[in-house]
mmCIF file of C-alpha atoms in Angstrom:
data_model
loop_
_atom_site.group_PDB
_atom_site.id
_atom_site.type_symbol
_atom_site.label_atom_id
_atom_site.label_comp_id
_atom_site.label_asym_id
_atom_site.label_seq_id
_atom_site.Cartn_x
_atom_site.Cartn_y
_atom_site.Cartn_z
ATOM 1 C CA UNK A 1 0.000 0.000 0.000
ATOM 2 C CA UNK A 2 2.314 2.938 -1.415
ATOM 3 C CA UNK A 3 1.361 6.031 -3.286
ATOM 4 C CA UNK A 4 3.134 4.756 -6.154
ATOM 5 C CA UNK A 5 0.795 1.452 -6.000
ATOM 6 C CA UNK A 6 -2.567 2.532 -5.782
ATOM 7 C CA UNK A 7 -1.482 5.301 -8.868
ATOM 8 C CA UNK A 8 -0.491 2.582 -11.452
ATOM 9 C CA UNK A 9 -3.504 0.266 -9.756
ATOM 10 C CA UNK A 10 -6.013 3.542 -10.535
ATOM 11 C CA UNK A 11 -4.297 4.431 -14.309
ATOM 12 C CA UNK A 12 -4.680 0.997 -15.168
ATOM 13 C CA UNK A 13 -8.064 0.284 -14.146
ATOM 14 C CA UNK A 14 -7.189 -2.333 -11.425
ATOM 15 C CA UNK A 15 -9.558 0.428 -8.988
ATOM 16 C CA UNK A 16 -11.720 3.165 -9.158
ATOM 17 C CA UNK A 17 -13.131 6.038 -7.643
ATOM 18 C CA UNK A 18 -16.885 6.958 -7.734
ATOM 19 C CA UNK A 19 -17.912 10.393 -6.975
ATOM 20 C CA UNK A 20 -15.167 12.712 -5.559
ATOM 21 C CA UNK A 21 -11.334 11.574 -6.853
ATOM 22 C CA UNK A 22 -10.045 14.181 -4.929
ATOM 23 C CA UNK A 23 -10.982 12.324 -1.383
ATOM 24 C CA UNK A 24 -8.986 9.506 -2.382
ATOM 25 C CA UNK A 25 -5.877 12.198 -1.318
ATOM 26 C CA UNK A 26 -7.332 12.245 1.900
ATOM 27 C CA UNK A 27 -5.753 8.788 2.523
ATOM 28 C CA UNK A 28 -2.475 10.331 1.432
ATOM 29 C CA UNK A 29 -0.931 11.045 4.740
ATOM 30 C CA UNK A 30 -1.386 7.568 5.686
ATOM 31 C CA UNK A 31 0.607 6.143 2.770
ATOM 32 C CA UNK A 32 4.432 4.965 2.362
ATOM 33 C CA UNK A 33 6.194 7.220 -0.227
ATOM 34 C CA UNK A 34 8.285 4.303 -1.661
ATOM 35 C CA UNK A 35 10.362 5.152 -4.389
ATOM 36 C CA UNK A 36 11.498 2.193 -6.223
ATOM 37 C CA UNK A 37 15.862 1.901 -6.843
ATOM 38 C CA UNK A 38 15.714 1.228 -10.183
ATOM 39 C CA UNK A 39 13.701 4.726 -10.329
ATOM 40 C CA UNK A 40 16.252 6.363 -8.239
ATOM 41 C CA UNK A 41 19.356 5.477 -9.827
ATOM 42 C CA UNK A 42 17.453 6.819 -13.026
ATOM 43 C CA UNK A 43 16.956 9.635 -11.457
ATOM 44 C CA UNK A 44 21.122 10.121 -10.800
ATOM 45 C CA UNK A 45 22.180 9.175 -14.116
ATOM 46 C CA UNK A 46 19.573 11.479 -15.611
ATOM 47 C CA UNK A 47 20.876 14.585 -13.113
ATOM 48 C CA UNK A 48 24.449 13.839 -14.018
ATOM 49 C CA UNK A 49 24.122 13.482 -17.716
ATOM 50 C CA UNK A 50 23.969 16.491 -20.135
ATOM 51 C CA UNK A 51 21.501 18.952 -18.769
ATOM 52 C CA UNK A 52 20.909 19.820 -22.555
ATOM 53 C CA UNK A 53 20.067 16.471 -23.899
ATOM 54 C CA UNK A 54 18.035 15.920 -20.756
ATOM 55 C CA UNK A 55 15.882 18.824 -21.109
ATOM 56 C CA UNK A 56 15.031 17.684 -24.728
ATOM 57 C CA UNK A 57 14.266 14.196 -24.207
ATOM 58 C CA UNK A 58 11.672 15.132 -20.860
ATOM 59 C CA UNK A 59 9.925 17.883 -22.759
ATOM 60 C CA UNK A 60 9.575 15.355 -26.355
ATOM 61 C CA UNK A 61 8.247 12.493 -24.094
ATOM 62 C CA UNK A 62 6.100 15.182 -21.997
ATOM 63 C CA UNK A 63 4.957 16.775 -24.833
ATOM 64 C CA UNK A 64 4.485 13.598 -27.376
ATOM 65 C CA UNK A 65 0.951 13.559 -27.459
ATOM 66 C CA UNK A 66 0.413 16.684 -29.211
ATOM 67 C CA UNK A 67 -1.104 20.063 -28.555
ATOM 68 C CA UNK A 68 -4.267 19.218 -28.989
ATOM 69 C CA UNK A 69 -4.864 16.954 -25.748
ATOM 70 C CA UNK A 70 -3.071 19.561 -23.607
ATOM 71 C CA UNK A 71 -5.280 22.593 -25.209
ATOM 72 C CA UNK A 72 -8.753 20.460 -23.883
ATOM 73 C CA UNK A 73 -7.836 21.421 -19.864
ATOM 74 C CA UNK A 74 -5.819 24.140 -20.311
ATOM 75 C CA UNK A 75 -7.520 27.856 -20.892
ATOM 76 C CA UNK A 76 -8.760 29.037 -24.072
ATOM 77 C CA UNK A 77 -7.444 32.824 -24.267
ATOM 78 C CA UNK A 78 -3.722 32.423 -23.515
ATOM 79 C CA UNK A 79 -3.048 28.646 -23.292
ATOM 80 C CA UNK A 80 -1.266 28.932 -20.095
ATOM 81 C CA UNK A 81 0.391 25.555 -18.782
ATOM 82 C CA UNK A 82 1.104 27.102 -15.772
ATOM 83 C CA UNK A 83 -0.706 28.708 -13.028
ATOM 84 C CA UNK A 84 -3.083 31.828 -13.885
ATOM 85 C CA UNK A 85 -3.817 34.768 -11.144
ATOM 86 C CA UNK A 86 -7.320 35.010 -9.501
ATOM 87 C CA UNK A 87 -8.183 38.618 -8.294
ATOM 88 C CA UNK A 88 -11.872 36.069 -6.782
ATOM 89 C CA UNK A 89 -12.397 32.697 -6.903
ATOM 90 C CA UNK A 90 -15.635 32.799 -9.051
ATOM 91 C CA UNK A 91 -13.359 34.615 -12.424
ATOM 92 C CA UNK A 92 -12.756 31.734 -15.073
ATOM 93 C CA UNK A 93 -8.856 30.709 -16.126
ATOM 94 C CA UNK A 94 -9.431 32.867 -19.203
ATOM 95 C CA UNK A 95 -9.593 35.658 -16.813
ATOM 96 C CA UNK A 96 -7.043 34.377 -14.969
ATOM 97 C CA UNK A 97 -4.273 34.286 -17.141
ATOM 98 C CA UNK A 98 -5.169 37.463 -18.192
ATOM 99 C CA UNK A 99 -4.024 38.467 -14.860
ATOM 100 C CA UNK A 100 -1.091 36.800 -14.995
ATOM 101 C CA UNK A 101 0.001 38.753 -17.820
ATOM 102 C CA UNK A 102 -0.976 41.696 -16.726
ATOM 103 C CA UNK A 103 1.150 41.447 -13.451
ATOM 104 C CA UNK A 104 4.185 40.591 -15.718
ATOM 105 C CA UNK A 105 3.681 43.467 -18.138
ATOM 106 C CA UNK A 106 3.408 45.887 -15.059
ATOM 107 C CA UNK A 107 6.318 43.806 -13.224
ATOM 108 C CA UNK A 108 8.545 44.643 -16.002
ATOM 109 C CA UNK A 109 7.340 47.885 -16.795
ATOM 110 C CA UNK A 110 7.248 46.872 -20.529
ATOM 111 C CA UNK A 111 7.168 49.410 -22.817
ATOM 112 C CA UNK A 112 6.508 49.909 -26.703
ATOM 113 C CA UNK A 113 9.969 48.811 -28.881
ATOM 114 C CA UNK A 114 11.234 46.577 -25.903
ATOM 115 C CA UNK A 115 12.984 43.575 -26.594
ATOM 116 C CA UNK A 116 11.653 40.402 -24.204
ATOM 117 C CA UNK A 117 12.608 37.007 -23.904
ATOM 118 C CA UNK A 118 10.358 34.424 -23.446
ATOM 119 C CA UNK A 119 11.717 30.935 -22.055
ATOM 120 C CA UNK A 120 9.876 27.832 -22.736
ATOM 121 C CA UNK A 121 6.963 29.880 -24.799
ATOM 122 C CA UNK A 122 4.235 26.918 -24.141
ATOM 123 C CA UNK A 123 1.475 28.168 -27.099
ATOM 124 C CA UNK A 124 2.327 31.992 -27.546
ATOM 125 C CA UNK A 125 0.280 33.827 -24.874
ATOM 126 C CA UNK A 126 2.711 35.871 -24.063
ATOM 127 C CA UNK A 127 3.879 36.545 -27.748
ATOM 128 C CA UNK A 128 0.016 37.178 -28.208
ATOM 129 C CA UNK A 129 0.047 39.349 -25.165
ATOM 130 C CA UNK A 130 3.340 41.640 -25.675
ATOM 131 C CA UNK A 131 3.337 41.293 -29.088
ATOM 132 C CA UNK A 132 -0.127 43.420 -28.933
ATOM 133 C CA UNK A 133 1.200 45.631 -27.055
ATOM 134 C CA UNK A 134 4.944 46.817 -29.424
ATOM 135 C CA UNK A 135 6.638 44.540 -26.988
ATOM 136 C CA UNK A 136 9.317 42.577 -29.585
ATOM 137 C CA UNK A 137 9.335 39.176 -27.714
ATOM 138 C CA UNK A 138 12.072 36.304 -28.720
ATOM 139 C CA UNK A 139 10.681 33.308 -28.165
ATOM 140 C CA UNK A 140 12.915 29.937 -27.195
ATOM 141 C CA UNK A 141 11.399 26.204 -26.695
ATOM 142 C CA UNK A 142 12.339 22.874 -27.437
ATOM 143 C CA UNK A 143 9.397 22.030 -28.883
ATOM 144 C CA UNK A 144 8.846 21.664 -32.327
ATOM 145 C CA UNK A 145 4.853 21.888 -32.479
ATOM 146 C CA UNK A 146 5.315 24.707 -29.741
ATOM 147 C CA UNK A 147 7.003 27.006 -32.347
ATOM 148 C CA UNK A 148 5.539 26.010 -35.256
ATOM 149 C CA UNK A 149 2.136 27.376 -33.103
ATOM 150 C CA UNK A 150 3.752 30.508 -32.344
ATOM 151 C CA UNK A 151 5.423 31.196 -35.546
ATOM 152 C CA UNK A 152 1.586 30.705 -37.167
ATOM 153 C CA UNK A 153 0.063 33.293 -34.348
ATOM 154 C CA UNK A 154 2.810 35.553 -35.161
ATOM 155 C CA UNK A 155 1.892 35.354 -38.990
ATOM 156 C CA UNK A 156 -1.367 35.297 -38.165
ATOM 157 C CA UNK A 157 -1.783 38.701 -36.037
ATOM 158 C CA UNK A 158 1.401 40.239 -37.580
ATOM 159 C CA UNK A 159 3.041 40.154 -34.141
ATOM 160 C CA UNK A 160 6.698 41.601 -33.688
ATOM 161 C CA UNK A 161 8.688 38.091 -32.340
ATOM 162 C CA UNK A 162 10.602 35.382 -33.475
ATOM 163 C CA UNK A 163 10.747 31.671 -32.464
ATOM 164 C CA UNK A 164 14.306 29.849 -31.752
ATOM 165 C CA UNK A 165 13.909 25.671 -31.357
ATOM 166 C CA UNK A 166 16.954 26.438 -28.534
ATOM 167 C CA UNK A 167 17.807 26.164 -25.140
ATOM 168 C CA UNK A 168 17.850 28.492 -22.967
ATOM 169 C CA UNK A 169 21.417 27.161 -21.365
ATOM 170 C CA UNK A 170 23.143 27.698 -24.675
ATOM 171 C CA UNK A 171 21.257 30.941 -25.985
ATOM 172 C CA UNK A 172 23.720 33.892 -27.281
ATOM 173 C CA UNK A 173 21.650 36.782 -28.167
ATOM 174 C CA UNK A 174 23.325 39.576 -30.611
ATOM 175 C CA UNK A 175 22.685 41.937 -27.966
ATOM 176 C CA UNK A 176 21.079 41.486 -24.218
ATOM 177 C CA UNK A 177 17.856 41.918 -23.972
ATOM 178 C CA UNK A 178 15.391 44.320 -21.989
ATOM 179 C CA UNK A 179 13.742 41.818 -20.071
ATOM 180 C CA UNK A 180 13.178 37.990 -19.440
ATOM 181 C CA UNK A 181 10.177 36.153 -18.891
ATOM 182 C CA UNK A 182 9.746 32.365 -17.573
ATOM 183 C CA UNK A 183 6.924 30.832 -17.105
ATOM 184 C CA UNK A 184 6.937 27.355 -14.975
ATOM 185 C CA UNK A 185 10.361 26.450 -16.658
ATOM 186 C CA UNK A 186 12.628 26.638 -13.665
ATOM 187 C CA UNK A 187 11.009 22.828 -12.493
ATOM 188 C CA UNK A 188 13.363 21.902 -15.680
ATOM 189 C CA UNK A 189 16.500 24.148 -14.836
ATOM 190 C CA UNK A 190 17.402 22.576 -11.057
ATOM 191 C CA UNK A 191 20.772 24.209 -11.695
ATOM 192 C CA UNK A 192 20.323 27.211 -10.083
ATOM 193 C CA UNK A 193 23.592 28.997 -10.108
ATOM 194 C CA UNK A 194 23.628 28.106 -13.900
ATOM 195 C CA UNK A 195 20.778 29.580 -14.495
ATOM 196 C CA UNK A 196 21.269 32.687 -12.528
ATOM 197 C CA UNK A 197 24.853 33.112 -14.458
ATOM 198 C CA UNK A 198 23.266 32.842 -17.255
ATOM 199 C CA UNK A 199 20.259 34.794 -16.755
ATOM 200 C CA UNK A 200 22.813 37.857 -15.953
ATOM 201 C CA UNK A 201 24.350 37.473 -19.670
ATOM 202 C CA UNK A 202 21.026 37.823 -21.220
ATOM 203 C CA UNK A 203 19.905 41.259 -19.337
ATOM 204 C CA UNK A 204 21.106 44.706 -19.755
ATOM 205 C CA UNK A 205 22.261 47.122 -16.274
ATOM 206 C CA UNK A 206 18.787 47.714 -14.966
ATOM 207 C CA UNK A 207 16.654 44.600 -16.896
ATOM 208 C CA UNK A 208 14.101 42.341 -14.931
ATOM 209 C CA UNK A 209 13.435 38.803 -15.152
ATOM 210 C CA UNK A 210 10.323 37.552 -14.279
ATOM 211 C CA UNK A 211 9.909 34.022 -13.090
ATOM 212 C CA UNK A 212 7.270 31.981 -11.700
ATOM 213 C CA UNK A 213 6.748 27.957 -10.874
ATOM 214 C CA UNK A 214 5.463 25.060 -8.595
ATOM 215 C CA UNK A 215 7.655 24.824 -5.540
ATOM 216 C CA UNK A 216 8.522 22.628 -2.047
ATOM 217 C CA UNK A 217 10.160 23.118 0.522
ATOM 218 C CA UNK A 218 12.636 19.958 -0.210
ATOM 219 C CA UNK A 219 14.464 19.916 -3.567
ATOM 220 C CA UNK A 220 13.692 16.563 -5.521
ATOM 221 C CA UNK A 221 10.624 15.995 -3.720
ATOM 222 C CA UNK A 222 8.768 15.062 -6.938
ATOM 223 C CA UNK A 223 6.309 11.796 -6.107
ATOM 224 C CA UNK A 224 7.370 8.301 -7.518
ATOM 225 C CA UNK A 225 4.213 8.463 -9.759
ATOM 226 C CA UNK A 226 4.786 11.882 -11.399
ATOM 227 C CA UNK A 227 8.376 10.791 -12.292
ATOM 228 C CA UNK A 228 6.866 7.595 -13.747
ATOM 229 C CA UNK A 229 3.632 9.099 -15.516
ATOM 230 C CA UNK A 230 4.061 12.570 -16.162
ATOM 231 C CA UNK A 231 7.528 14.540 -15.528
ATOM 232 C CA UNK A 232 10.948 12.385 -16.185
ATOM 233 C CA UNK A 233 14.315 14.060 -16.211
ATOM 234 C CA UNK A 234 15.529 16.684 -14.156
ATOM 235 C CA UNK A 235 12.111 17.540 -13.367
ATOM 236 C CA UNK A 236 11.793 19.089 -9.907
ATOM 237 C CA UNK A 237 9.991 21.559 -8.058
ATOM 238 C CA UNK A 238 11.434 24.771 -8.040
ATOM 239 C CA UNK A 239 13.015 25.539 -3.944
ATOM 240 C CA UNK A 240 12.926 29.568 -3.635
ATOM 241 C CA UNK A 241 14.825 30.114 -0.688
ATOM 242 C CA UNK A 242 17.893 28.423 -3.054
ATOM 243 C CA UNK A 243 16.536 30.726 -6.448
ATOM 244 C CA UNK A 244 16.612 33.439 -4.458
ATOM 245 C CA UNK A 245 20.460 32.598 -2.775
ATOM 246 C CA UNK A 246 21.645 32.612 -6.137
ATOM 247 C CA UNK A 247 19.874 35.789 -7.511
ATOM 248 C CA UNK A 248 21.736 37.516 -4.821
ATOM 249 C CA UNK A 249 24.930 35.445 -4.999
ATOM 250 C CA UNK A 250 24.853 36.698 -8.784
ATOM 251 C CA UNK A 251 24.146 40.445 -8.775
ATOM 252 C CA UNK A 252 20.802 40.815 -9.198
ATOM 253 C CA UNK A 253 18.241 42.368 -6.585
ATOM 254 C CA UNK A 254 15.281 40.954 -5.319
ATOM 255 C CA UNK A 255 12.255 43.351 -6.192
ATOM 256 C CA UNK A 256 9.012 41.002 -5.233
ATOM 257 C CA UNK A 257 8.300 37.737 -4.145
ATOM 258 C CA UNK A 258 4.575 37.220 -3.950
ATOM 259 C CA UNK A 259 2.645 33.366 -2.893
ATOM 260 C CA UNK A 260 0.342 32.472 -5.477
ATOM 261 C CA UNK A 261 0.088 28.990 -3.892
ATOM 262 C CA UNK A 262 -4.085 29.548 -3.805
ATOM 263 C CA UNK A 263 -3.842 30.630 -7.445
ATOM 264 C CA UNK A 264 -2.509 27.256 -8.755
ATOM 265 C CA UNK A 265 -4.480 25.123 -6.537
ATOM 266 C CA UNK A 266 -7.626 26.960 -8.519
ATOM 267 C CA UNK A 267 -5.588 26.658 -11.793
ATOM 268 C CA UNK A 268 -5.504 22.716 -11.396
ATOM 269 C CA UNK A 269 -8.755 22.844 -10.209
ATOM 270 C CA UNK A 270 -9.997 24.186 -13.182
ATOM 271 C CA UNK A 271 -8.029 21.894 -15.457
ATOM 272 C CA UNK A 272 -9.076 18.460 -13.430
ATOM 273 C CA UNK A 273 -12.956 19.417 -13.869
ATOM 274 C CA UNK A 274 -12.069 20.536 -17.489
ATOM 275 C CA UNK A 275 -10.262 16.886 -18.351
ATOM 276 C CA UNK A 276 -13.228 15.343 -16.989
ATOM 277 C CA UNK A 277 -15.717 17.071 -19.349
ATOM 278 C CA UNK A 278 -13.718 16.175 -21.981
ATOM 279 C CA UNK A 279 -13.489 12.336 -21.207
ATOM 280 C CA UNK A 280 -14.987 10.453 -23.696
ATOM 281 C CA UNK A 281 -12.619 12.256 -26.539
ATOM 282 C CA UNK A 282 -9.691 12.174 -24.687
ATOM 283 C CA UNK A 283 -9.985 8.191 -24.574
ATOM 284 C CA UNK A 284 -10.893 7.817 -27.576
ATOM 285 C CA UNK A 285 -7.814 10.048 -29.346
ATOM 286 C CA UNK A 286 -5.593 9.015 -26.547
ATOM 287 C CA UNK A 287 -6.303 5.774 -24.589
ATOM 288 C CA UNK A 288 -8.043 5.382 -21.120
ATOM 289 C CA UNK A 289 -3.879 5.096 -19.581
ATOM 290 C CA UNK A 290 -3.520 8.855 -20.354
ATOM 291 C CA UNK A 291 -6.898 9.943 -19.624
ATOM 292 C CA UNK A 292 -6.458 8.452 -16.003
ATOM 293 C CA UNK A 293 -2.413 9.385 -15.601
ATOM 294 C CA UNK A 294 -3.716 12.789 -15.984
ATOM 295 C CA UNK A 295 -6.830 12.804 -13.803
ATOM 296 C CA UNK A 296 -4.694 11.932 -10.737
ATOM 297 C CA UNK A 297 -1.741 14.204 -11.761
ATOM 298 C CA UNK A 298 -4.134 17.182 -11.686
ATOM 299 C CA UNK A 299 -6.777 16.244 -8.885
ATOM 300 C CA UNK A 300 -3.474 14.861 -6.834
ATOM 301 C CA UNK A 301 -2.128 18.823 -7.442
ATOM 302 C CA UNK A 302 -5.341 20.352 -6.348
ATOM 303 C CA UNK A 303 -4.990 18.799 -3.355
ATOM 304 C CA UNK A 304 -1.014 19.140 -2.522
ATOM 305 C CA UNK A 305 -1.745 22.963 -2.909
ATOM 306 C CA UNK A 306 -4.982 23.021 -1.200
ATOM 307 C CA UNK A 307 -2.528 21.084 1.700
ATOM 308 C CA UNK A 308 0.478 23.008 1.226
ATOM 309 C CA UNK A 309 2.521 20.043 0.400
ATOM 310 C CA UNK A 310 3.420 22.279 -2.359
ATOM 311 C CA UNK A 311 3.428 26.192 -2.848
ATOM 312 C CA UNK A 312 3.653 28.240 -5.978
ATOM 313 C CA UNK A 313 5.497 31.760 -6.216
ATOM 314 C CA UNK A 314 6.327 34.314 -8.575
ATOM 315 C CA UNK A 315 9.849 36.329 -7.883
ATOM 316 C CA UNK A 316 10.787 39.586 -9.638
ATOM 317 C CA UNK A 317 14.525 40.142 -9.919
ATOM 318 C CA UNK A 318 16.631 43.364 -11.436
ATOM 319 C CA UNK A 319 20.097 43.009 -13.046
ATOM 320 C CA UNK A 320 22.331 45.381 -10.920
ATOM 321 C CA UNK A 321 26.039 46.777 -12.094
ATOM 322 C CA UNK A 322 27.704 44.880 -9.959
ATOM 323 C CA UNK A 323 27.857 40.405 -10.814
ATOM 324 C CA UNK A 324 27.471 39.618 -7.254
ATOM 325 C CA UNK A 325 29.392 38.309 -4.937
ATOM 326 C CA UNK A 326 29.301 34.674 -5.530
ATOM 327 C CA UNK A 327 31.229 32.664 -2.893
ATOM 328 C CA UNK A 328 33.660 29.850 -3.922
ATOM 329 C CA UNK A 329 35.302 28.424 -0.415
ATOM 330 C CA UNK A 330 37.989 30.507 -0.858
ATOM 331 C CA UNK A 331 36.186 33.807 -1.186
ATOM 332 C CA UNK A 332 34.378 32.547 1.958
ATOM 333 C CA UNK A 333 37.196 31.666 3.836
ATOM 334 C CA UNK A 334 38.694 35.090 3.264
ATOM 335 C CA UNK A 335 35.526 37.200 4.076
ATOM 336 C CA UNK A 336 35.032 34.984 6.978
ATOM 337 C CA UNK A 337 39.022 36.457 8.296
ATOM 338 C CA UNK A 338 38.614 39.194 7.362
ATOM 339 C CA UNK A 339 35.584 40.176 8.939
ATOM 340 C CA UNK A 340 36.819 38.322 12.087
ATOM 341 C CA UNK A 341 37.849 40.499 15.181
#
């Protein structure tokens, strides 16, 4: 009796649920977490291979079943696989999203003839968004039906953008850009200190970068099931308290941090009841397996958030002059002497 049991007994049919799937998380607490070895020595040789091949692989196999089954949960307006902003818990995700852009835009103060980057552009909403607005947004995925999408919207509504099938880790822009966006992409980039280097070479003096995700307090505290079912790879909840270390570590300030761990529960919410309508197509285009894999993945994330097992955040960050003090064990050592009296 493991999490990991009654998930491949419930995607495969072996049990069921009538009425409310999300009381079968009330059991939860009562359950061993018991990851199998073969799953964790995956997981190793997965963290210590290439980070780039890695992130490739996890978002092909994620993404293999084509935008159309993702595009009948997610909303309509924006296509937002991440969590949207509720100013009441009565608006729709349409609305939502909405919000979420609109927090960006006015995080970033974004301004007409402003060159953004988008990392990991899902379905172009904020391409749509920005581009609507004079914003010039550079779009970068590893997805091929992701950018052939936006590369269509951006035909379609003669948006200013571009789409590059690259990753973000080996990106070299002509020139830095204004500011960064990245939407529920850190989960992918556990590297934090890479990331943060990195995110410093892509901003001018003054730029902002923008990030939000799904977080725990525990790094690698992804269940058995979702590493088996939904997320393989480096796939991890993002752990802010270490994003935000390394922000500082490499010159940037910290301008907001703000919970949005209500906002995501709602999101998945949304999506769970949304999957459900949408049953009877779903198995018949893609099989019963994937109809059920998914109902758990987003009912089980309703309730972690409604539980606080996991949190969601968004963090606003400004490039400074200065590249930060980051501290190798010698540059610790000496501080550490020479601040002692």
């Amino acid at each position: 009796m493991t999490e990991r049991a009654i998930g491949r007994a419930f995607v495969s049919g072996d049990i069921d649920v009538e009425g409310d799937l999300g009381a079968l998380f009330g059991v939860r607490a009562a359950l061993r977490e018991q990851v199998p070895m073969r799953q964790r020595l995956r997981f190793v040789y997965d963290f210590l291979r290439s980070p780039l091949k890695m992130n490739k692989q996890a978002v092909a196999a994620h993404y293999s079943r084509g935008d159309d089954f993702y595009l009948t949960f997610i909303d309509s307006r924006f296509r937002f696989y991440s969590q949207g902003l509720f100013q009441h818990p009565g608006e729709t995700i349409e609305e939502a999203s909405e919000h979420k852009l609109e927090t960006m835009f006015a995080a970033l103060d974004l301004q007409p003839g402003d060159r953004l980057l988008d990392i990991g552009g899902g379905w172009g909403g904020v391409t749509q968004y920005c581009g609507e607005r004079g914003v010039h947004v550079t779009t970068l995925t590893l997805a091929e039906d992701s950018a052939d999408h936006i590369r269509a919207l951006i035909a379609d509504k003669d948006l200013p953008g571009e789409v590059l099938l690259e990753d973000f880790l080996t990106h070299r822009p002509a020139q830095p850009y204004d500011h960064v966006v990245i939407y529920g992409v850190i989960e992918h980039l556990p590297d934090y200190r890479r990331f943060a280097a990195k995110a410093w070479d892509m901003l001018k003096p003054g730029g902002r970068l923008y990030l939000d995700g799904s977080a725990a307090i525990q790094k690698f505290s992804v269940s058995s099931f979702t590493r088996e079912h939904i997320w393989g790879g480096r796939h991890t909840y993002m752990t802010l308290q270490d994003v935000i270390a390394e922000m500082l570590y490499h010159g940037f300030e910290v301008l907001d941090v703000t919970r949005e761990t209500r906002d995501y529960e709602l999101t998945m919410l949304e999506w769970a009841k949304r999957l459900d309508a949408a049953q009877a197509d779903i198995v018949a285009r893609w099989g019963e397996e994937t109809y059920r894999a998914f109902r758990l993945f987003l009912w089980g994330g309703t309730h972690a958030f409604n539980a606080n097992t996991l949190q969601a955040y968004h963090l606003v960050v400004e490039r400074t002059a200065d590249p930060g003090p980051r501290p190798s064990r010698l540059r610790r050592l000496v501080e550490f002497l020479a601040g002692w009296r």
